[in-house]
Amino acid sequence: QVQLVESGGGLVQAGGSLRLSCAASGRTFGHYAMGWFRQAPEKEREFVATISWGGSITSHADSVKGRFTISRDNNKNNLYLQMNSLKPEDTAIYYCAAHGQRWSSISDHTNDYPYWGQGTQVTVSS
């Protein structure tokens, strides 16, 4: 059974940085694309970033491009999201997600990710 556990969220001032981590277990981590999504209060869950199974291909939402960076360490079964220059509009619960198909390409569609973590809260104060 796939388990994903996020950590690293918290309260930060605008302009600050946070690094989110996601520890994965239950299957061969390095065979699957991964993603980060977020959900703000009263808003739908939205795509943030995705990374290929090998880590060489990434994609970021326009709203975070140049500020956030997704990465992974397949030896440690960990996924990361480095968040710099944070803005109040980045406030949300951030979720780690695992793609359902082995060797798949990256994806920004929530339907491609059957496995989700419990989320970690990120709050950016102005």
mmCIF file of C-alpha atoms in Angstrom:
data_model
loop_
_atom_site.group_PDB
_atom_site.id
_atom_site.type_symbol
_atom_site.label_atom_id
_atom_site.label_comp_id
_atom_site.label_asym_id
_atom_site.label_seq_id
_atom_site.Cartn_x
_atom_site.Cartn_y
_atom_site.Cartn_z
ATOM 1 C CA GLN A 1 0.000 0.000 0.000
ATOM 2 C CA VAL A 2 1.388 3.370 -1.028
ATOM 3 C CA GLN A 3 1.858 5.863 1.776
ATOM 4 C CA LEU A 4 2.837 9.491 1.393
ATOM 5 C CA VAL A 5 3.689 11.712 4.346
ATOM 6 C CA GLU A 6 4.313 15.428 3.879
ATOM 7 C CA SER A 7 6.264 17.660 6.233
ATOM 8 C CA GLY A 8 7.849 21.094 6.306
ATOM 9 C CA GLY A 9 4.819 23.363 6.237
ATOM 10 C CA GLY A 10 4.370 26.287 8.587
ATOM 11 C CA LEU A 11 3.881 30.019 8.997
ATOM 12 C CA VAL A 12 6.226 32.340 7.118
ATOM 13 C CA GLN A 13 6.300 36.016 6.211
ATOM 14 C CA ALA A 14 5.887 37.144 2.639
ATOM 15 C CA GLY A 15 9.194 36.894 0.812
ATOM 16 C CA GLY A 16 10.334 33.987 2.941
ATOM 17 C CA SER A 17 11.111 30.377 2.049
ATOM 18 C CA LEU A 18 9.988 26.900 3.008
ATOM 19 C CA ARG A 19 11.003 23.435 1.883
ATOM 20 C CA LEU A 20 8.342 20.754 1.801
ATOM 21 C CA SER A 21 9.224 17.073 1.927
ATOM 22 C CA CYS A 22 7.215 13.980 1.104
ATOM 23 C CA ALA A 23 8.318 10.563 2.320
ATOM 24 C CA ALA A 24 7.008 7.707 0.166
ATOM 25 C CA SER A 25 6.682 4.001 0.895
ATOM 26 C CA GLY A 26 4.836 0.955 -0.351
ATOM 27 C CA ARG A 27 6.199 0.585 -3.887
ATOM 28 C CA THR A 28 9.297 1.398 -5.944
ATOM 29 C CA PHE A 29 9.380 5.173 -5.649
ATOM 30 C CA GLY A 30 11.742 5.718 -8.556
ATOM 31 C CA HIS A 31 9.381 4.106 -11.098
ATOM 32 C CA TYR A 32 6.615 6.714 -10.854
ATOM 33 C CA ALA A 33 6.095 10.384 -11.634
ATOM 34 C CA MET A 34 5.185 12.561 -8.667
ATOM 35 C CA GLY A 35 3.397 15.838 -8.148
ATOM 36 C CA TRP A 36 2.602 18.636 -5.735
ATOM 37 C CA PHE A 37 -0.848 20.163 -5.578
ATOM 38 C CA ARG A 38 -2.424 22.715 -3.255
ATOM 39 C CA GLN A 39 -5.859 23.727 -2.072
ATOM 40 C CA ALA A 40 -6.744 27.095 -0.589
ATOM 41 C CA PRO A 41 -9.907 27.646 1.481
ATOM 42 C CA GLU A 42 -13.046 27.553 -0.656
ATOM 43 C CA LYS A 43 -11.022 26.845 -3.799
ATOM 44 C CA GLU A 44 -10.483 23.733 -5.880
ATOM 45 C CA ARG A 45 -7.290 21.732 -5.632
ATOM 46 C CA GLU A 46 -4.764 23.027 -8.151
ATOM 47 C CA PHE A 47 -1.578 21.792 -9.751
ATOM 48 C CA VAL A 48 1.718 23.174 -8.472
ATOM 49 C CA ALA A 49 4.516 21.024 -9.930
ATOM 50 C CA THR A 50 5.316 17.589 -11.314
ATOM 51 C CA ILE A 51 8.485 15.577 -11.863
ATOM 52 C CA SER A 52 9.274 12.518 -13.967
ATOM 53 C CA TRP A 53 10.203 9.188 -12.427
ATOM 54 C CA GLY A 54 13.898 9.776 -13.085
ATOM 55 C CA GLY A 55 13.821 13.425 -12.081
ATOM 56 C CA SER A 56 15.068 14.856 -15.378
ATOM 57 C CA ILE A 57 11.758 16.367 -16.497
ATOM 58 C CA THR A 58 9.786 18.878 -14.446
ATOM 59 C CA SER A 59 6.889 21.245 -14.957
ATOM 60 C CA HIS A 60 5.645 24.049 -12.734
ATOM 61 C CA ALA A 61 2.425 26.038 -12.726
ATOM 62 C CA ASP A 62 2.772 29.541 -14.128
ATOM 63 C CA SER A 63 1.816 30.988 -10.742
ATOM 64 C CA VAL A 64 4.906 29.471 -9.082
ATOM 65 C CA LYS A 65 7.377 29.327 -11.966
ATOM 66 C CA GLY A 66 10.695 30.888 -11.017
ATOM 67 C CA ARG A 67 9.861 30.728 -7.293
ATOM 68 C CA PHE A 68 9.188 27.034 -6.585
ATOM 69 C CA THR A 69 11.318 24.031 -7.549
ATOM 70 C CA ILE A 70 10.303 20.386 -7.429
ATOM 71 C CA SER A 71 12.961 17.708 -6.958
ATOM 72 C CA ARG A 72 13.297 14.113 -5.809
ATOM 73 C CA ASP A 73 15.823 11.738 -4.282
ATOM 74 C CA ASN A 74 15.045 8.217 -5.452
ATOM 75 C CA ASN A 75 17.653 6.729 -3.113
ATOM 76 C CA LYS A 76 15.822 8.190 -0.112
ATOM 77 C CA ASN A 77 12.263 7.803 -1.504
ATOM 78 C CA ASN A 78 11.678 11.503 -0.964
ATOM 79 C CA LEU A 79 10.004 14.249 -2.963
ATOM 80 C CA TYR A 80 10.700 17.926 -2.295
ATOM 81 C CA LEU A 81 9.266 21.343 -3.055
ATOM 82 C CA GLN A 82 11.543 24.320 -2.472
ATOM 83 C CA MET A 83 9.410 27.450 -2.160
ATOM 84 C CA ASN A 84 11.073 30.869 -2.333
ATOM 85 C CA SER A 85 9.699 34.406 -2.489
ATOM 86 C CA LEU A 86 6.471 33.235 -0.916
ATOM 87 C CA LYS A 87 3.341 35.359 -1.315
ATOM 88 C CA PRO A 88 0.136 35.473 0.745
ATOM 89 C CA GLU A 89 -1.700 33.897 -2.197
ATOM 90 C CA ASP A 90 0.481 30.799 -1.778
ATOM 91 C CA THR A 91 -1.363 30.063 1.469
ATOM 92 C CA ALA A 92 -2.931 26.611 1.135
ATOM 93 C CA ILE A 93 -2.728 22.997 2.154
ATOM 94 C CA TYR A 94 -0.017 21.367 0.031
ATOM 95 C CA TYR A 95 -0.406 17.753 -1.044
ATOM 96 C CA CYS A 96 2.098 15.251 -2.356
ATOM 97 C CA ALA A 97 0.710 12.848 -4.979
ATOM 98 C CA ALA A 98 1.969 9.707 -6.697
ATOM 99 C CA HIS A 99 1.139 8.783 -10.282
ATOM 100 C CA GLY A 100 -0.741 5.555 -10.819
ATOM 101 C CA GLN A 101 1.125 4.290 -13.897
ATOM 102 C CA ARG A 102 4.694 3.021 -13.861
ATOM 103 C CA TRP A 103 7.121 4.849 -16.192
ATOM 104 C CA SER A 104 4.489 7.441 -16.991
ATOM 105 C CA SER A 105 5.252 10.927 -18.168
ATOM 106 C CA ILE A 106 4.664 13.958 -15.999
ATOM 107 C CA SER A 107 1.099 15.134 -15.516
ATOM 108 C CA ASP A 108 -0.742 18.131 -14.108
ATOM 109 C CA HIS A 109 -4.097 16.279 -13.874
ATOM 110 C CA THR A 110 -5.310 15.212 -10.451
ATOM 111 C CA ASN A 111 -7.054 12.195 -12.013
ATOM 112 C CA ASP A 112 -3.662 10.676 -12.896
ATOM 113 C CA TYR A 113 -2.700 10.530 -9.218
ATOM 114 C CA PRO A 114 -4.539 7.869 -7.177
ATOM 115 C CA TYR A 115 -2.292 8.245 -4.125
ATOM 116 C CA TRP A 116 -2.255 11.338 -1.920
ATOM 117 C CA GLY A 117 -0.701 12.421 1.338
ATOM 118 C CA GLN A 118 -2.613 14.013 4.185
ATOM 119 C CA GLY A 119 -1.330 17.482 3.325
ATOM 120 C CA THR A 120 0.736 20.097 5.114
ATOM 121 C CA GLN A 121 -0.439 23.648 5.836
ATOM 122 C CA VAL A 122 1.517 26.579 4.432
ATOM 123 C CA THR A 123 0.514 30.027 5.649
ATOM 124 C CA VAL A 124 2.150 33.176 4.293
ATOM 125 C CA SER A 125 1.524 36.393 6.194
ATOM 126 C CA SER A 126 1.672 39.801 4.561
#
